XYZ file of N, CA, C and O in Angstrom:
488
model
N 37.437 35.140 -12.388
C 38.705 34.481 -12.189
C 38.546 32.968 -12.285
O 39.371 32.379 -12.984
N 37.411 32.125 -11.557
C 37.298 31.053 -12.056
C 36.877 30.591 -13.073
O 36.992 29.412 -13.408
N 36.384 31.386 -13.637
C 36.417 30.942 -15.951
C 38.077 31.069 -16.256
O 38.688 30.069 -16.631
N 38.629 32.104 -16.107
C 40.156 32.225 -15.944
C 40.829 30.708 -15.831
O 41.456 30.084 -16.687
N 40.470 30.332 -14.451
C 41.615 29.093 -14.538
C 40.738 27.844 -14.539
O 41.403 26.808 -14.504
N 39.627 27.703 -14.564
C 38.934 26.496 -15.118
C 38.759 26.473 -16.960
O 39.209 25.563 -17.656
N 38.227 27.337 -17.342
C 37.694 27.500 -18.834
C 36.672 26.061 -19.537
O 35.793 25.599 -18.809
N 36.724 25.914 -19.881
C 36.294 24.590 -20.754
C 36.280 23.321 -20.042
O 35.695 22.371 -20.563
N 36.781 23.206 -19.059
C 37.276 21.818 -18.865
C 36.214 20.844 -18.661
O 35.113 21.100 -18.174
N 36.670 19.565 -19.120
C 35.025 18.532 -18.520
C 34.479 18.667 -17.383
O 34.984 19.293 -16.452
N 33.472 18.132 -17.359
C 32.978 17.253 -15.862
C 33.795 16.327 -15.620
O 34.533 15.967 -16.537
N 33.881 15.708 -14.355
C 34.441 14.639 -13.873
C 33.327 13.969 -14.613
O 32.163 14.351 -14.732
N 34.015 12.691 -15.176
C 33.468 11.531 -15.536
C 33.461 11.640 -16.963
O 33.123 10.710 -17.695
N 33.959 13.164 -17.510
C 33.762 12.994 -19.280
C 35.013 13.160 -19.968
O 35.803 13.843 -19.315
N 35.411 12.792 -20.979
C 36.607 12.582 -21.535
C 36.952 13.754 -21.890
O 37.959 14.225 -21.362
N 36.389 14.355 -22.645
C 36.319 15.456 -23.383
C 35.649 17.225 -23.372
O 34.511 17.452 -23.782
N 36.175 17.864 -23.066
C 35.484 19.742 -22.877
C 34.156 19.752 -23.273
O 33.890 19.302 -24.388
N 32.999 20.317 -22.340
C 31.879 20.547 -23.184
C 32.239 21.734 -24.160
O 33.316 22.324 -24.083
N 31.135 22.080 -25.202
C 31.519 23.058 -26.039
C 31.355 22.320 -27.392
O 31.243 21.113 -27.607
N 31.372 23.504 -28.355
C 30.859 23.175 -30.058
C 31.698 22.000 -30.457
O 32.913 22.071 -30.271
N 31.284 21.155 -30.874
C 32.378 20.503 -31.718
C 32.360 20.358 -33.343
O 31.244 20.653 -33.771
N 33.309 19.974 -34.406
C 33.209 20.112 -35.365
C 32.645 18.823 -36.119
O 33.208 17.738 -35.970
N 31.470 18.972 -36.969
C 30.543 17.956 -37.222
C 30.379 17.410 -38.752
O 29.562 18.118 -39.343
N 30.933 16.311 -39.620
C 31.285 16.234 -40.790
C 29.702 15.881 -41.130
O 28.980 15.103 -40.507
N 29.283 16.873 -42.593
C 28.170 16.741 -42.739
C 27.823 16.754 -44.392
O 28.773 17.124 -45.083
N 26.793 16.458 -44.996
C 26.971 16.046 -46.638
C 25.957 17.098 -47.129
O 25.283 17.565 -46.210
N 25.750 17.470 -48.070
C 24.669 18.141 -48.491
C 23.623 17.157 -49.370
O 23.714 16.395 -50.333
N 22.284 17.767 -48.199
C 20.876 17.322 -48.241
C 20.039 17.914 -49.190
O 20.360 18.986 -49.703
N 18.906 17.285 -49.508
C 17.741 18.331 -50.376
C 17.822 19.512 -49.892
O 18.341 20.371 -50.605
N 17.305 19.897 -48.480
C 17.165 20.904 -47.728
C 18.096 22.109 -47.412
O 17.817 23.308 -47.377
N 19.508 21.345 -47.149
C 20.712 21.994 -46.088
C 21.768 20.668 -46.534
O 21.803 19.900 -47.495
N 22.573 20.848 -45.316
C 23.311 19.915 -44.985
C 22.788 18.825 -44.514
O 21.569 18.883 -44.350
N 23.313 17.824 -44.235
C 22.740 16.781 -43.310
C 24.334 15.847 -42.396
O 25.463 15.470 -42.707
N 23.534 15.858 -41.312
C 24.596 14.954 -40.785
C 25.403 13.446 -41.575
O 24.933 12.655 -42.393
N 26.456 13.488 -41.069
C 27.069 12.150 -42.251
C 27.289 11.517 -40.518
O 27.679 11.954 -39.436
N 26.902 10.574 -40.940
C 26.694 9.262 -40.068
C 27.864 8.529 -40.577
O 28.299 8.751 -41.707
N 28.599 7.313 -39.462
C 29.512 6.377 -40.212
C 29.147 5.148 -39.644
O 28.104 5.191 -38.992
N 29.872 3.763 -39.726
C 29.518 2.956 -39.289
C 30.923 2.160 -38.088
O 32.087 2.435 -38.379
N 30.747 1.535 -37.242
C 31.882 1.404 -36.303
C 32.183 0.007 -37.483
O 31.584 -0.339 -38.502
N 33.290 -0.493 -36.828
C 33.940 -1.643 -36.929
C 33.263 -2.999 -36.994
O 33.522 -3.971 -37.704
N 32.128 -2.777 -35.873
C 30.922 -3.895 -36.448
C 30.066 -3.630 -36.911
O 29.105 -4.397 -36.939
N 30.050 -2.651 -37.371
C 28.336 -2.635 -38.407
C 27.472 -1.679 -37.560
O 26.374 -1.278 -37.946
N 28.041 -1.333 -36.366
C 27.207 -0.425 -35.555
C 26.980 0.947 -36.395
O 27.780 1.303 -37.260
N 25.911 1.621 -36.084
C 26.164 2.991 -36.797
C 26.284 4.702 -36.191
O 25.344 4.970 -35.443
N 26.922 5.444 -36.327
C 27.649 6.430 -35.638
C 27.701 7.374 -35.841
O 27.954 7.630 -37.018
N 27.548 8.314 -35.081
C 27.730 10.033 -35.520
C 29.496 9.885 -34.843
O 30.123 9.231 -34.009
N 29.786 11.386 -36.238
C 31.052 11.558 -35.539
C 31.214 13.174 -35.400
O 30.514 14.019 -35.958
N 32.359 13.402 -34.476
C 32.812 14.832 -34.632
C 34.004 15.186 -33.866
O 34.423 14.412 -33.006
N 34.489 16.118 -34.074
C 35.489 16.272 -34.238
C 35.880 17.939 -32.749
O 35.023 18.822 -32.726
N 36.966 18.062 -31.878
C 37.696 18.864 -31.460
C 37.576 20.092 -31.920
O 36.810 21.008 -31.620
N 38.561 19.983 -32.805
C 39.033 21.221 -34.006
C 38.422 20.802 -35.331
O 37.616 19.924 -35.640
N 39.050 21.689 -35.972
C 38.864 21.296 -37.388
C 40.070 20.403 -37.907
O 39.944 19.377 -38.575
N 41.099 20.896 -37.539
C 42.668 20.656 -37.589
C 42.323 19.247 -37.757
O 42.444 18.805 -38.899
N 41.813 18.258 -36.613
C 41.829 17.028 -36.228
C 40.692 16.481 -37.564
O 41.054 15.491 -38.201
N 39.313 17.171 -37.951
C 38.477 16.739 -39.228
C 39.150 16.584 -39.740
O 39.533 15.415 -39.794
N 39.840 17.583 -40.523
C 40.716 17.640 -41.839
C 41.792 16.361 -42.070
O 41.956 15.879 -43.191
N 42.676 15.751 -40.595
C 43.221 15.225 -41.073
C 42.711 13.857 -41.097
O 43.446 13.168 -41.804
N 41.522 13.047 -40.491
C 41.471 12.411 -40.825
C 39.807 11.945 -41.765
O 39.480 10.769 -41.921
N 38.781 13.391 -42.391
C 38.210 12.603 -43.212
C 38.533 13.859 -44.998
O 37.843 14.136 -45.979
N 40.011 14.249 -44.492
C 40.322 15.003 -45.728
C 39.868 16.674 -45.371
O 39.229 16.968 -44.360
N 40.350 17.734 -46.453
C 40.670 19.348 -46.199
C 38.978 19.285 -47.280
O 38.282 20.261 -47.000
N 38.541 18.667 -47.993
C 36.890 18.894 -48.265
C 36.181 18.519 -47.941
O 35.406 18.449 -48.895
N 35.656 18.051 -46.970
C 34.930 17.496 -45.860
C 34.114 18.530 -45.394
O 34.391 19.149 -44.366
N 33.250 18.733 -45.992
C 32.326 20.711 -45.286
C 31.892 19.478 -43.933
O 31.700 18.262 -43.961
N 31.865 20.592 -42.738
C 31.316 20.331 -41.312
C 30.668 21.620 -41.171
O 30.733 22.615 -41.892
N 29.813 21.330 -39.732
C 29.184 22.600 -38.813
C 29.541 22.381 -37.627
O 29.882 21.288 -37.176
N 29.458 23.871 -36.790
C 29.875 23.176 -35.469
C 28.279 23.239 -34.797
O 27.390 24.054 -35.045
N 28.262 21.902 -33.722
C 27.126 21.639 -32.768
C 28.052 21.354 -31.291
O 29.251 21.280 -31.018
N 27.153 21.278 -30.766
C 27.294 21.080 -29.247
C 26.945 19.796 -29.287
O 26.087 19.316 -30.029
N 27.707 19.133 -28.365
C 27.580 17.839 -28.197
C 25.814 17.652 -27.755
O 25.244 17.131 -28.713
N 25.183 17.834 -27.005
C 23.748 17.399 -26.858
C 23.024 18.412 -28.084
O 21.797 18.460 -27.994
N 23.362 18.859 -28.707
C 22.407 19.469 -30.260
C 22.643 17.925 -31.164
O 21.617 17.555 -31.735
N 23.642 17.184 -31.309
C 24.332 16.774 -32.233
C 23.512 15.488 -31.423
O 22.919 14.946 -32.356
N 23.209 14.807 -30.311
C 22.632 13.612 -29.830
C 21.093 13.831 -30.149
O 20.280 13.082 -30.692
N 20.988 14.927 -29.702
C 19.199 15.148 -30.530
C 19.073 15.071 -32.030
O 18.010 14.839 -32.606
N 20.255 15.286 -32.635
C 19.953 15.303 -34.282
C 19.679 13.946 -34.660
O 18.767 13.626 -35.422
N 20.564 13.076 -34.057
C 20.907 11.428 -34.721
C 19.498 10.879 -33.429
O 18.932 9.831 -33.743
N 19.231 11.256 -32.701
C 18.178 10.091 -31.628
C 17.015 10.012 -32.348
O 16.327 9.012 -32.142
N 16.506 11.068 -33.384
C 15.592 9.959 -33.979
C 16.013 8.756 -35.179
O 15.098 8.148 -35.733
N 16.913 8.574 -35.400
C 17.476 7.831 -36.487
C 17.911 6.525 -36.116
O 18.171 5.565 -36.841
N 17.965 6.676 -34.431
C 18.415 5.420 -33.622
C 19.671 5.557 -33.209
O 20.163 4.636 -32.557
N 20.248 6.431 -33.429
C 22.061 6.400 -33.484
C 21.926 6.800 -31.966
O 21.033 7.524 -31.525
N 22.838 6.283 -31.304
C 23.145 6.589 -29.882
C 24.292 6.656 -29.735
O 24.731 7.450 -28.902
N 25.444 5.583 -30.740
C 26.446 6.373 -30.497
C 27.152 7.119 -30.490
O 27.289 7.210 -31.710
N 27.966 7.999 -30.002
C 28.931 9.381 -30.381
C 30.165 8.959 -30.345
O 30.644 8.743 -29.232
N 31.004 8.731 -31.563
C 32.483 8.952 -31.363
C 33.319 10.320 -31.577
O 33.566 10.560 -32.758
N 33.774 11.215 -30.673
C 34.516 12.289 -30.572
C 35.857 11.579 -30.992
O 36.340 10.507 -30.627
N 36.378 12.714 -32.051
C 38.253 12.368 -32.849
C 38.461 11.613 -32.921
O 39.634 11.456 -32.580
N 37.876 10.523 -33.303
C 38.534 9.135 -33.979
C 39.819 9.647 -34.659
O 40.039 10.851 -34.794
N 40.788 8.529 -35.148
C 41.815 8.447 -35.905
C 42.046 7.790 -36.799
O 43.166 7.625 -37.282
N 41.011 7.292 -37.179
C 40.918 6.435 -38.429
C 39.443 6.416 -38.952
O 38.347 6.436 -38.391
N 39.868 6.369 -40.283
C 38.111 6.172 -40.841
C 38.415 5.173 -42.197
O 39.439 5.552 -42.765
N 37.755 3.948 -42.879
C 38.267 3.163 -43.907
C 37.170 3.979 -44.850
O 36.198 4.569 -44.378
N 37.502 3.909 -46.310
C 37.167 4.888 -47.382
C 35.689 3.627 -47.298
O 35.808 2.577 -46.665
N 34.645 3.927 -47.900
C 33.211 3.049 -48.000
C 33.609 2.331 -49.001
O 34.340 2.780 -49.885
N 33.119 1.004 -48.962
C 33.336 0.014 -49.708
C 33.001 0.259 -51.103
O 31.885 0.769 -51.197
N 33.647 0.051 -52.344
C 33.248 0.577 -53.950
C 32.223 -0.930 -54.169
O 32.603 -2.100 -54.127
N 31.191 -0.529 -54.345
C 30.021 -0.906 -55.081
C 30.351 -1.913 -56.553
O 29.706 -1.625 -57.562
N 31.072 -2.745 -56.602
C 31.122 -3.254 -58.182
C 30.527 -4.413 -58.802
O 30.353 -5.150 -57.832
N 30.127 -5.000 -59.769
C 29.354 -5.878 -60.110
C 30.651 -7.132 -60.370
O 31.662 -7.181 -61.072
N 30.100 -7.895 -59.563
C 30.947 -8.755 -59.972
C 30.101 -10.124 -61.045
O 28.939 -10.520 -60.952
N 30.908 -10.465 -61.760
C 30.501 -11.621 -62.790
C 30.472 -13.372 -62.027
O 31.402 -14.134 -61.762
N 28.770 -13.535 -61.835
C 29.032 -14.649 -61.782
C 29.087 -15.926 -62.855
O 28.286 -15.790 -63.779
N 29.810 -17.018 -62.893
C 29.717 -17.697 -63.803
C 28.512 -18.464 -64.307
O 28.270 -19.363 -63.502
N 27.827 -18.465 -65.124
C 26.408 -19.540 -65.650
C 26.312 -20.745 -65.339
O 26.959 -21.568 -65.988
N 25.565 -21.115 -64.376
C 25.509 -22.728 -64.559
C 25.371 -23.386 -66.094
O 24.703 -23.263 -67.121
N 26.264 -24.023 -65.635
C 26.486 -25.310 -67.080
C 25.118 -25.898 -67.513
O 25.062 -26.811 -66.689
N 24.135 -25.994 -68.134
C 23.193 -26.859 -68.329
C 23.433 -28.291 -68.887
O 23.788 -28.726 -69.982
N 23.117 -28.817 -67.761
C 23.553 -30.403 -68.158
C 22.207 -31.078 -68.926
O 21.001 -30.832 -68.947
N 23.112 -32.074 -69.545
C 21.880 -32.241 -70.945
C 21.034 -33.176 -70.181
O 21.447 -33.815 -69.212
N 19.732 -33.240 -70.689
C 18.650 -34.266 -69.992
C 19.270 -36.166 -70.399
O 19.573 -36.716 -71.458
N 19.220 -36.677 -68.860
C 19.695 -37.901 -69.854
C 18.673 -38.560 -70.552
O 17.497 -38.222 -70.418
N 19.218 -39.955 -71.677
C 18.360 -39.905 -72.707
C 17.836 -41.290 -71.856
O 18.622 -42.236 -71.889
N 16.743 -41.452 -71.201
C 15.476 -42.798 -71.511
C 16.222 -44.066 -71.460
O 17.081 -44.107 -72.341
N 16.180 -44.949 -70.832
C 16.676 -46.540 -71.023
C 15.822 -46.953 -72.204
O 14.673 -46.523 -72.312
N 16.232 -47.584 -72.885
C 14.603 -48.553 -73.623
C 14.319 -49.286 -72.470
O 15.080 -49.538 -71.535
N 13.306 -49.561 -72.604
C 12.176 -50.420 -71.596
C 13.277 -52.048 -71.930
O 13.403 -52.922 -71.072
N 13.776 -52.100 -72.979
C 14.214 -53.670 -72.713
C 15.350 -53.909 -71.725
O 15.574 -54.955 -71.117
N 16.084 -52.674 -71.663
C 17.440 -52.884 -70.846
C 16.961 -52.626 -69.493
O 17.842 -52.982 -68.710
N 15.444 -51.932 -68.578
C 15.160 -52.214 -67.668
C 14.534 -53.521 -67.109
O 14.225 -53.831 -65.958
N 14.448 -54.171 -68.255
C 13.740 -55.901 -67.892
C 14.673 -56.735 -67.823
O 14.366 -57.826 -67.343
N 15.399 -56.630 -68.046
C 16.454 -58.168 -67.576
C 17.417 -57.672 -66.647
O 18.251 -58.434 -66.156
């Protein structure tokens, strides 16, 4: 009866239900691999997701994920350095496009030409 009317719910002190969550991931040599993102400053981040419902809408309906448990998913990224976890974000900006941009040539300025030696004597 108390799984009944508790079920899922956090701990005090956590935002969010323990339990699987949904984990956006890329395909590796091996398998899959976790897709890491980066925060707003340059920090870098695992993400995951509630449902799927909530993946889909904000990193798109082809987005392959797996589900992990929140401490499977902190052991995956802790050797990589990542410590942080953002659960359902609502925004994600598309990765910056890579393009070559054209810089202009410095001008080569011509060598100047020599005084004669007479116009440095007087």
């Amino acid at each position: 009866m108390a799984d009944a009317l508790y079920g899922d719910d956090p701990e005090p002190g956590e935002p969010f239900p323990a339990g699987r969550l949904c984990v956006p991931v890329r395909p590796g040599a091996h398998g899959c691999v976790t897709r890491l993102f980066r925060t707003p400053v340059g920090g870098r981040t695992a993400v995951a997701f509630t449902d799927p419902a909530r993946l889909r809408a904000v990193l798109g309906a082809d987005q392959p994920w797996i589900r992990l448990a929140e401490p499977a998913l902190r052991a995956l990224v802790a050797p990589l350095d990542v410590r942080d976890l953002r659960i359902d974000p609502l925004l994600t900006a598309p990765r910056a496009a890579a393009t070559a941009v054209a810089l202009p040539q410095p001008q080569r300025q011509p060598h100047p030409q020599p005084l004669p030696l007479t116009a440095l004597a007087s």
